[in-house]
Coordinates of C-alpha atoms in Angstrom, one line a residue:
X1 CA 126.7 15.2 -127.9
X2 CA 128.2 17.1 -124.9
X3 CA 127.1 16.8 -121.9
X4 CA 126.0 19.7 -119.7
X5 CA 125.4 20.4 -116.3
X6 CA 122.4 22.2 -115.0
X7 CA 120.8 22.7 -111.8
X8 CA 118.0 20.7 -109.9
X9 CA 118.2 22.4 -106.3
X10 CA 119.4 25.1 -104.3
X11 CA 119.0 23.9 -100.9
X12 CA 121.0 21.2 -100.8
X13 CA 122.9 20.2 -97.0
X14 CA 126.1 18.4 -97.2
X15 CA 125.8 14.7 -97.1
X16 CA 128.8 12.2 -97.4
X17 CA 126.8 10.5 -99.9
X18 CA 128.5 6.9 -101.2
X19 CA 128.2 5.8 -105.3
X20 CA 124.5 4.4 -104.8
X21 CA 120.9 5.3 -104.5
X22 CA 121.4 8.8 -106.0
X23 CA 118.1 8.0 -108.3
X24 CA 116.7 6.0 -111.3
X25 CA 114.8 6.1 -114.4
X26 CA 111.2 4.3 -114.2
X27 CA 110.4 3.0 -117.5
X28 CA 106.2 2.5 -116.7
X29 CA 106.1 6.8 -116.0
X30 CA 108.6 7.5 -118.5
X31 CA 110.6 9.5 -115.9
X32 CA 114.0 9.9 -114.1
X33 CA 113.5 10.4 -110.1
X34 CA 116.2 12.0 -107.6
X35 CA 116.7 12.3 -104.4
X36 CA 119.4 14.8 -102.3
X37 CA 119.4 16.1 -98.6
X38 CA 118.0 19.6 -98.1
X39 CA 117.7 21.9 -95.1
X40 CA 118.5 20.0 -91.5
X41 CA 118.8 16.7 -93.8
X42 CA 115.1 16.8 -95.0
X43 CA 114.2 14.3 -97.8
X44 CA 113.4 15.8 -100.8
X45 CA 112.3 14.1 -104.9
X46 CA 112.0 15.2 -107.7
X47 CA 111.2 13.8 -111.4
X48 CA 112.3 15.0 -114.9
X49 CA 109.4 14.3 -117.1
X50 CA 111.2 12.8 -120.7
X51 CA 107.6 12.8 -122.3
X52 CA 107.7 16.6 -122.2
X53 CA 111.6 17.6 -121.4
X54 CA 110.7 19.5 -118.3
X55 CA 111.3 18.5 -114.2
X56 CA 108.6 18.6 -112.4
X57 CA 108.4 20.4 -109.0
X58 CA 110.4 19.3 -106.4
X59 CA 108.9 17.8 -103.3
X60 CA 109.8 17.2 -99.2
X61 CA 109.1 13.7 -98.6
X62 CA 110.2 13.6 -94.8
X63 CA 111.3 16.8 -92.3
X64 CA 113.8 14.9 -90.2
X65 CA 115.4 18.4 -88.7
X66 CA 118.8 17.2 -87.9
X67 CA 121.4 19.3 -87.6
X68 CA 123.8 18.0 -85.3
X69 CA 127.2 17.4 -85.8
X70 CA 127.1 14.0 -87.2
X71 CA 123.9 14.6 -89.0
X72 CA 125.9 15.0 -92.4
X73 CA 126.0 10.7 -92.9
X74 CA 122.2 10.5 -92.9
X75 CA 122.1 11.1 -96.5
X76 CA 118.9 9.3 -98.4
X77 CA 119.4 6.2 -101.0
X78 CA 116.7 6.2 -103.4
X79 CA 115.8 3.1 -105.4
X80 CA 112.4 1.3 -107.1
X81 CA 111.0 -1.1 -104.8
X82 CA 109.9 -4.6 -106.5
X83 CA 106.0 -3.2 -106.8
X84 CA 107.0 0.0 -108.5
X85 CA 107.1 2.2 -105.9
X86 CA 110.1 4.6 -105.0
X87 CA 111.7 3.7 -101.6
X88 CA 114.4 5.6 -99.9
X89 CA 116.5 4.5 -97.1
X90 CA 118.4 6.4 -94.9
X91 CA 119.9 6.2 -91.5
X92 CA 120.4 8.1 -87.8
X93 CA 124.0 7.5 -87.9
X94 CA 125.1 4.3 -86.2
X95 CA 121.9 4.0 -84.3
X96 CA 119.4 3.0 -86.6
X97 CA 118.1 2.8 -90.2
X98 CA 114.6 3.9 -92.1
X99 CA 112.1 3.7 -95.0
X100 CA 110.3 6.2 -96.9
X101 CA 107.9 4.5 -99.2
X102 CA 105.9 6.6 -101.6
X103 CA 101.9 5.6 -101.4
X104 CA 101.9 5.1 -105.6
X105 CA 103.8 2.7 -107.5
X106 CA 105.7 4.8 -110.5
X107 CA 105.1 8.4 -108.9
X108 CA 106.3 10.5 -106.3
X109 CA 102.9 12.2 -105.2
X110 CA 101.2 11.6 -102.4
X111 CA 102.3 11.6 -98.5
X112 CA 105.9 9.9 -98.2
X113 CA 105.5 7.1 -94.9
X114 CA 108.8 6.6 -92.7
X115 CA 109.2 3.1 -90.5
X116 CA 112.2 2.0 -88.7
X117 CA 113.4 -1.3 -90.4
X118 CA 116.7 -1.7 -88.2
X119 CA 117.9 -0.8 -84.6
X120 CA 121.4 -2.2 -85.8
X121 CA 123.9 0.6 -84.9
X122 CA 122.9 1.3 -88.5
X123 CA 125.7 3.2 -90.6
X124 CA 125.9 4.1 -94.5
X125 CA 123.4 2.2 -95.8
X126 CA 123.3 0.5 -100.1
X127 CA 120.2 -0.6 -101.1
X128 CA 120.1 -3.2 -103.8
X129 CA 117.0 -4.8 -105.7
X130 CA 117.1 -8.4 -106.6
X131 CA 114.1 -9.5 -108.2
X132 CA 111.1 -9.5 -105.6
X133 CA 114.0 -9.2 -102.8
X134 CA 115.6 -5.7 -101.1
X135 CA 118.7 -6.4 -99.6
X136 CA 120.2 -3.5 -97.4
X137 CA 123.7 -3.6 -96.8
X138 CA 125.1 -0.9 -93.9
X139 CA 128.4 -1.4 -91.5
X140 CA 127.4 -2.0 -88.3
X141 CA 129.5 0.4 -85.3
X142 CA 130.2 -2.3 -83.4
X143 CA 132.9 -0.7 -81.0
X144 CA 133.4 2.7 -82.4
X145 CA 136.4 2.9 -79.1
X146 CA 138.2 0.1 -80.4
X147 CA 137.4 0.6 -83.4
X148 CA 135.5 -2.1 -84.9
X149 CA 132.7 -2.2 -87.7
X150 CA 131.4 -5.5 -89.1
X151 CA 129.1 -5.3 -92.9
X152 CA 126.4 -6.8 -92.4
X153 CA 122.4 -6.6 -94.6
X154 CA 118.8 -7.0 -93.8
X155 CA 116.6 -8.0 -96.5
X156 CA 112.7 -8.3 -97.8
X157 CA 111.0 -10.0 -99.7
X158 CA 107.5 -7.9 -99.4
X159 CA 108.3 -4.7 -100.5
X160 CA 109.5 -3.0 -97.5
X161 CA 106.7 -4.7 -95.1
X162 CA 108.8 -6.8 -92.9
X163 CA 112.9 -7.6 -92.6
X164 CA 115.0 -10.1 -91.7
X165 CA 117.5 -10.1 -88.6
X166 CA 120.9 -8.6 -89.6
X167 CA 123.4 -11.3 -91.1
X168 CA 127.0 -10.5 -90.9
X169 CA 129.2 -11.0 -94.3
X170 CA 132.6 -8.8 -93.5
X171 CA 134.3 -9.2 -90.3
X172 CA 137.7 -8.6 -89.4
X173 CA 137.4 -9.6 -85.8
X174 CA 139.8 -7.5 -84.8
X175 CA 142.5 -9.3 -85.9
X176 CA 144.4 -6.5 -87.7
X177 CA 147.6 -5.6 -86.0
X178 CA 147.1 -2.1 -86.9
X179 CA 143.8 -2.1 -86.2
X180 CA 142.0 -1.5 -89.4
X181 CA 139.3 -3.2 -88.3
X182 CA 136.3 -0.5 -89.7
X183 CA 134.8 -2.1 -93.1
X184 CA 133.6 1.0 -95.2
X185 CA 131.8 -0.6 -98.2
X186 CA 131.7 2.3 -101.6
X187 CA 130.2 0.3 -104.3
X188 CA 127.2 -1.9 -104.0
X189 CA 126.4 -2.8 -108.1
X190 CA 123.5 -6.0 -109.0
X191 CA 124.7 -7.8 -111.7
X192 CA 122.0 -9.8 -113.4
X193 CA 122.7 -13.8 -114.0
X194 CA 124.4 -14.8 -117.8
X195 CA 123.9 -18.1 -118.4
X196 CA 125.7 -20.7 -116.3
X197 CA 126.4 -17.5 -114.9
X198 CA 124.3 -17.0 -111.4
X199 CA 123.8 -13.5 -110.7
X200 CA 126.1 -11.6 -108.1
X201 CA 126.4 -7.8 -106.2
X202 CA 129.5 -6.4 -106.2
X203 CA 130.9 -5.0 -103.3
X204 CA 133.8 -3.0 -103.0
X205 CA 135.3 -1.4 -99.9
X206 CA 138.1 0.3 -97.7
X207 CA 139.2 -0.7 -94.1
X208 CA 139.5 2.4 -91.8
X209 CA 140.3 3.3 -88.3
X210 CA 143.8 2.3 -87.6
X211 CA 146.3 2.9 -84.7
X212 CA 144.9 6.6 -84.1
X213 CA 141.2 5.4 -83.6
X214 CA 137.7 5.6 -85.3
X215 CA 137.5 7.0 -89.2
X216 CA 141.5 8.3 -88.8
X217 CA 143.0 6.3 -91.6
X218 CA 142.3 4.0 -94.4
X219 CA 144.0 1.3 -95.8
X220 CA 143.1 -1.6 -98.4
X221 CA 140.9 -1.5 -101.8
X222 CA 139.2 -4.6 -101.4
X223 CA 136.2 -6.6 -103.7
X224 CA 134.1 -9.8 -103.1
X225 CA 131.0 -10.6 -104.8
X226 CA 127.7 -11.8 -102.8
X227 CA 125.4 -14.8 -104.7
X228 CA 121.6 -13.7 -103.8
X229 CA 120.8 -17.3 -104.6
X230 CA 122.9 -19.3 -101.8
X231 CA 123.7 -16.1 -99.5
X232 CA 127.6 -16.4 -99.9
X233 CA 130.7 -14.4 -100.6
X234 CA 132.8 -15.3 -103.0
X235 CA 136.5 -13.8 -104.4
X236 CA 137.3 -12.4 -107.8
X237 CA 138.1 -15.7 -109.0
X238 CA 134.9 -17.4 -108.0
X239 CA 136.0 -18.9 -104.6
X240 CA 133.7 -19.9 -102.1
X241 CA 134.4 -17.8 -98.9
X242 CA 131.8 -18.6 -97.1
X243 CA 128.3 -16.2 -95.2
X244 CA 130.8 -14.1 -94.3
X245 CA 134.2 -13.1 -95.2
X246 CA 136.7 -13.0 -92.0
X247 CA 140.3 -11.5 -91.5
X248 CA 142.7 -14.2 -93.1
X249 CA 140.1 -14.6 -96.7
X250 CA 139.7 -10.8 -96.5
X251 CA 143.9 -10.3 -96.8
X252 CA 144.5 -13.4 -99.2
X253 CA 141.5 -13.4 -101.3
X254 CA 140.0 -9.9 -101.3
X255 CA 142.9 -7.2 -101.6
X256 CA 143.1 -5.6 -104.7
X257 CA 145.9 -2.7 -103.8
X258 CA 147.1 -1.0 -100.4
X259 CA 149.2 2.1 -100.0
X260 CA 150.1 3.0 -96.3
X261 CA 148.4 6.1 -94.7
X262 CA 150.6 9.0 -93.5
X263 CA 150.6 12.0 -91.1
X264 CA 149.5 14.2 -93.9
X265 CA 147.4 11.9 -96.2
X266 CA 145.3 9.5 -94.0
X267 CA 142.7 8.0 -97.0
X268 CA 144.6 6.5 -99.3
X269 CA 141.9 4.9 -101.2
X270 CA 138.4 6.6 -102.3
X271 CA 135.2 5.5 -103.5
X272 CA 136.2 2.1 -104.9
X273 CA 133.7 0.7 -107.4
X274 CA 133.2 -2.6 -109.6
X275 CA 131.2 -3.9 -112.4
X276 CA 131.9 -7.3 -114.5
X277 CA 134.0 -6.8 -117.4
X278 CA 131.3 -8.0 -120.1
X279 CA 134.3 -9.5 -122.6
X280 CA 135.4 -12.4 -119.9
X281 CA 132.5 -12.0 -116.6
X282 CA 135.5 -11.1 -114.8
X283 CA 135.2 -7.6 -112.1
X284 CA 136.8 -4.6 -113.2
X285 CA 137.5 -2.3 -109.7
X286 CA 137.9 2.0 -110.3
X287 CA 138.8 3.8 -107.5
X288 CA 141.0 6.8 -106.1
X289 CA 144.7 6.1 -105.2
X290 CA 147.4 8.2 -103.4
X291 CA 150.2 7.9 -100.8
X292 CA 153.2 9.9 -99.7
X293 CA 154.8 9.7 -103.0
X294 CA 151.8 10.9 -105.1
X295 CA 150.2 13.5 -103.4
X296 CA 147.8 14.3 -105.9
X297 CA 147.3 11.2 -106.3
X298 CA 145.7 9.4 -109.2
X299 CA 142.8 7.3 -110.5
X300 CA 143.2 3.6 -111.3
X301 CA 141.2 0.7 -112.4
X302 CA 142.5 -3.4 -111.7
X303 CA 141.2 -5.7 -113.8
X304 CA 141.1 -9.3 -112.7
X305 CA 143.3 -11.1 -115.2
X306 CA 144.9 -14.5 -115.0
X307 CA 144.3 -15.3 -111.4
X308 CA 145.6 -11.8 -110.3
X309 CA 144.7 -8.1 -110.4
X310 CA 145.8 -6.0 -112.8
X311 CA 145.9 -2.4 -112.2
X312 CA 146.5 0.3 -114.5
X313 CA 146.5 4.2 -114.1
X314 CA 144.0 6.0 -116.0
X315 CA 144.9 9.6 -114.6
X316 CA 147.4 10.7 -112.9
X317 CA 147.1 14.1 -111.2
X318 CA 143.9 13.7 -109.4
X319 CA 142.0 11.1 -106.6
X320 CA 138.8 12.2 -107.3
X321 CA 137.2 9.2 -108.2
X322 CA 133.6 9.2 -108.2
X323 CA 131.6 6.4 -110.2
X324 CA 131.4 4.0 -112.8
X325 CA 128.7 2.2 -114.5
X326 CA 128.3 -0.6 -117.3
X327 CA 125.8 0.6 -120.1
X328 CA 123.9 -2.8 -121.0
X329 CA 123.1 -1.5 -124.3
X330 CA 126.4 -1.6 -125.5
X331 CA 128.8 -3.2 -122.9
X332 CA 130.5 0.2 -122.6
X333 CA 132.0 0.9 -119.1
X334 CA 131.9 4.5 -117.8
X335 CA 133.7 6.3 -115.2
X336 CA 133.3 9.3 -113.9
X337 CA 136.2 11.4 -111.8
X338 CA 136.5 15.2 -111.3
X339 CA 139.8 17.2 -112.2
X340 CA 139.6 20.5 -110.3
X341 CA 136.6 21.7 -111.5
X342 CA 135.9 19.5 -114.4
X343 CA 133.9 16.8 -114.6
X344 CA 135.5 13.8 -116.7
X345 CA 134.0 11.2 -118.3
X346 CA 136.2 8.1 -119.6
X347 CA 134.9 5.2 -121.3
X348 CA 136.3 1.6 -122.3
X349 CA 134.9 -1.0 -125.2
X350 CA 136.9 -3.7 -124.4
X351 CA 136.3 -4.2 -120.7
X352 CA 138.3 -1.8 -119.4
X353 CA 141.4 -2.8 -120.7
X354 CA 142.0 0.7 -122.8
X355 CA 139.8 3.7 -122.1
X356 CA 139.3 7.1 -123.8
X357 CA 137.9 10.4 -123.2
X358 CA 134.4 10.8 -123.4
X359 CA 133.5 14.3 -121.8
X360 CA 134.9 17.0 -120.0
X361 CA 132.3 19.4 -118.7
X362 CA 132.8 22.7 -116.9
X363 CA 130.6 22.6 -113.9
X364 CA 129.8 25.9 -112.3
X365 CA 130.0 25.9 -107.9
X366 CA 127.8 28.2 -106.4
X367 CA 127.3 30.3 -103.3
X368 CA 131.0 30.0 -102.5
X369 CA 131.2 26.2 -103.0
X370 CA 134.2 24.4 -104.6
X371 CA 134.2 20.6 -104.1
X372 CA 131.8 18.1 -105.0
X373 CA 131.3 15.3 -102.5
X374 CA 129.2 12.8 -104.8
X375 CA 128.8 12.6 -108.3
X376 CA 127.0 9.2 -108.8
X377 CA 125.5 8.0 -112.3
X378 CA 121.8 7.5 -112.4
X379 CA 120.3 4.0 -112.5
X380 CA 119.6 2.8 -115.6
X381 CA 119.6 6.7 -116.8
X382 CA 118.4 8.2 -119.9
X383 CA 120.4 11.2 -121.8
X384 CA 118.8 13.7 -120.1
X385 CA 119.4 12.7 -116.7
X386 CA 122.9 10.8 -116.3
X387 CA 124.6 11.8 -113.2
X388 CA 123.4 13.9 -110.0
X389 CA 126.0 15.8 -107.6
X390 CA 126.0 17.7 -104.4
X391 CA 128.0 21.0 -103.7
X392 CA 129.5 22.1 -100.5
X393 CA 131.8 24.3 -99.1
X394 CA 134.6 22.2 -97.2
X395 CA 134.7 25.1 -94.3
X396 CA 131.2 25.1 -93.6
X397 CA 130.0 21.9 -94.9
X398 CA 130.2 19.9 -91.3
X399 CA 128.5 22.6 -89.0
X400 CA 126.2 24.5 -91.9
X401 CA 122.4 22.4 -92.3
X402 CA 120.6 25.7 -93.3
X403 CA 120.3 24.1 -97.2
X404 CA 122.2 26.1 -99.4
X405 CA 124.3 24.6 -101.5
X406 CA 123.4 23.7 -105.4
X407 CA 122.6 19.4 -106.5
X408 CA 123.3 19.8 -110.2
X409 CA 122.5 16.8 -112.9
X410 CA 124.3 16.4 -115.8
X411 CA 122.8 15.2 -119.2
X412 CA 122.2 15.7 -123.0
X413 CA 119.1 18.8 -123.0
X414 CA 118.3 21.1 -124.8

């Protein structure tokens, strides 16, 4: 069945939103809940109800009124707490980081409470769920003159009720001659234990700044995997790396591909992502690519294969790249990239070594927007409720918090 895109909200602000925490599906209340940034980056839900294929009204679970300039990275990551309850973290960029909790387990009703869980320079933060743990990873701004970011996570293990002191797992110690020394983490995916196999999160990032300063370039498509159980990092190939990954493990045991920034194209790689491949256990890495030779660039996936990455390209006229999940069910992988205005949808049955068109879906931009920052696949998602996306309007999008650009979600309804 095609899928079609329909719209959730029309007061969404622009937030520069990473592939996580975008919303899930609750089996206990049978529905799907969301979460986007609205007028002056207020937190609003909302729920589709799958019993009777209908959403339910949306709801403001925090005013925050923030409009400044920088206001556009506190976007909200929304994901179920180990009690049932909806939690949503979000943070005042690189100062510190908060939690909305909702007062009912499986429900959004009821009056939303905020705490500040970390005073940590807080930036970008991916919640993950492990059992009866929350780990929340975030780059830390460091020396945002130099510039210098570290990745570092907090955790509980009581639902949100108290957190540890920050740990630090990435750290280039300013040891790149070029200065890339920024860690900006993209994909945060849980992996559940197989076996002999303990279970791992994925993490997948980009290192920015560079010779011209803070967020100017980006260089590097990187992965390591973090073991819940023992609190380590570990490469693609399973080796131990230590609590925290540092300049010379990070070059010889993390890169996946590089490209060299230019004048005209400063990111070279977006929104990298990984999942395991279910065939071998082994990480499959999607991501956008592009460099002075391929403008346009292009969206690739590497595939760790004999001790090496292998990386093929899956499309070659845009860098779009947005998301990509593994569907349990059927050990399908998913990605999800835009062309233009179309959303594509590929998928793979062997582990991403071939991949074929799913779904290309028109998706109509309103009030004068054209681009669509985010377009991140539900957790654990039903049909009707796959992917949700933000809207913006490039020219406006930084200074404009007024609320009025359209979060769409894409699914099989009627």
């Amino acid at each position: 069945m095609q899928i079609k895109p329909y719209q959730v909200a029309a007061n969404g602000s622009f937030g520069c939103q990473r592939p996580v925490g975008a919303g899930f599906y609750d089996s206990v209340s049978n529905q799907t809940y969301v979460t986007w940034n609205g007028p002056e980056m207020d937190v609003y839900v909302r729920s589709f109800h799958h019993n009777e294929q209908e959403w339910g009204p949306s709801k403001k679970a925090i005013a925050n009124g923030m409009k400044d300039t920088w206001d556009y990275h506190n976007y909200p990551c929304m994901v179920k707490a180990p009690d049932g309850r909806p939690v949503i973290f979000y943070a005042k960029h690189a100062e510190e980081l908060y939690l909305l909790t909702a007062p009912e387990p499986h429900s959004l009703t009821g009056e939303w409470t905020r705490q500040t869980i970390s005073c940590d320079q807080n930036c970008y933060p991916a919640p993950v769920v492990v059992g009866d743990t929350i780990y929340v990873f975030y780059s830390c701004n460091n020396d945002n003159r130099y510039p210098y970011r570290t990745y570092r996570y907090i955790r509980s293990t009581d639902n949100g009720v108290t957190w540890t002191t920050p740990l630090t797992i990435i750290d280039s110690e300013k040891r790149d001659p070029d200065k890339f020394d920024e860690v900006y983490l993209f994909g945060s995916v849980y992996e559940p234990g197989k076996g002999d196999l303990p279970g791992r999160i994925h993490l997948t990032w980009s290192m920015w700044g560079g010779p011209k300063g803070h967020a100017c370039e980006g260089r590097g498509c990187f992965y390591a995997a973090f073991d819940p159980l023992s609190e380590r990092m570990y490469s693609a190939d399973g080796d131990d790396l230590g609590q925290c990954i540092y300049f010379e493990n990070m070059m010889e045991k993390c890169l996946i591909d590089t490209a060299e920034p230019t004048y005209d194209i400063s990111h070279t790689i977006l929104c990298p992502v990984s999942v395991s491949d279910p065939l071998t256990n082994k990480p499959v890495v999607a991501y956008g690519y592009r460099d002075k030779d391929r403008t346009h660039g292009e969206i690739r996936v590497a595939r760790w294969k004999e001790r090496r990455w292998a990386i093929q390209t899956l499309f070659e006229t845009s860098y779009e790249f947005r998301d990509m999940e593994l569907v349990p069910t059927n050990d399908k992988l998913r990605i999800v990239f835009w062309s233009q205005n179309t959303l594509c949808i590929q998928q793979s049955f062997d582990g991403g070594a071939t991949w074929q068109p799913e779904s290309q879906t028109e998706v109509p931009f309103d009030n004068g927007a054209y681009y669509a920052p985010y377009t991140n696949f539900i957790e654990n998602h039903k049909p009707e409720v796959q992917l949700l996306l933000g809207q913006v309007n490039w020219q406006e999008a930084f200074t404009d918090y007024s609320g009025k650009w359209s979060v769409y979600a894409v699914g099989n309804t009627t």
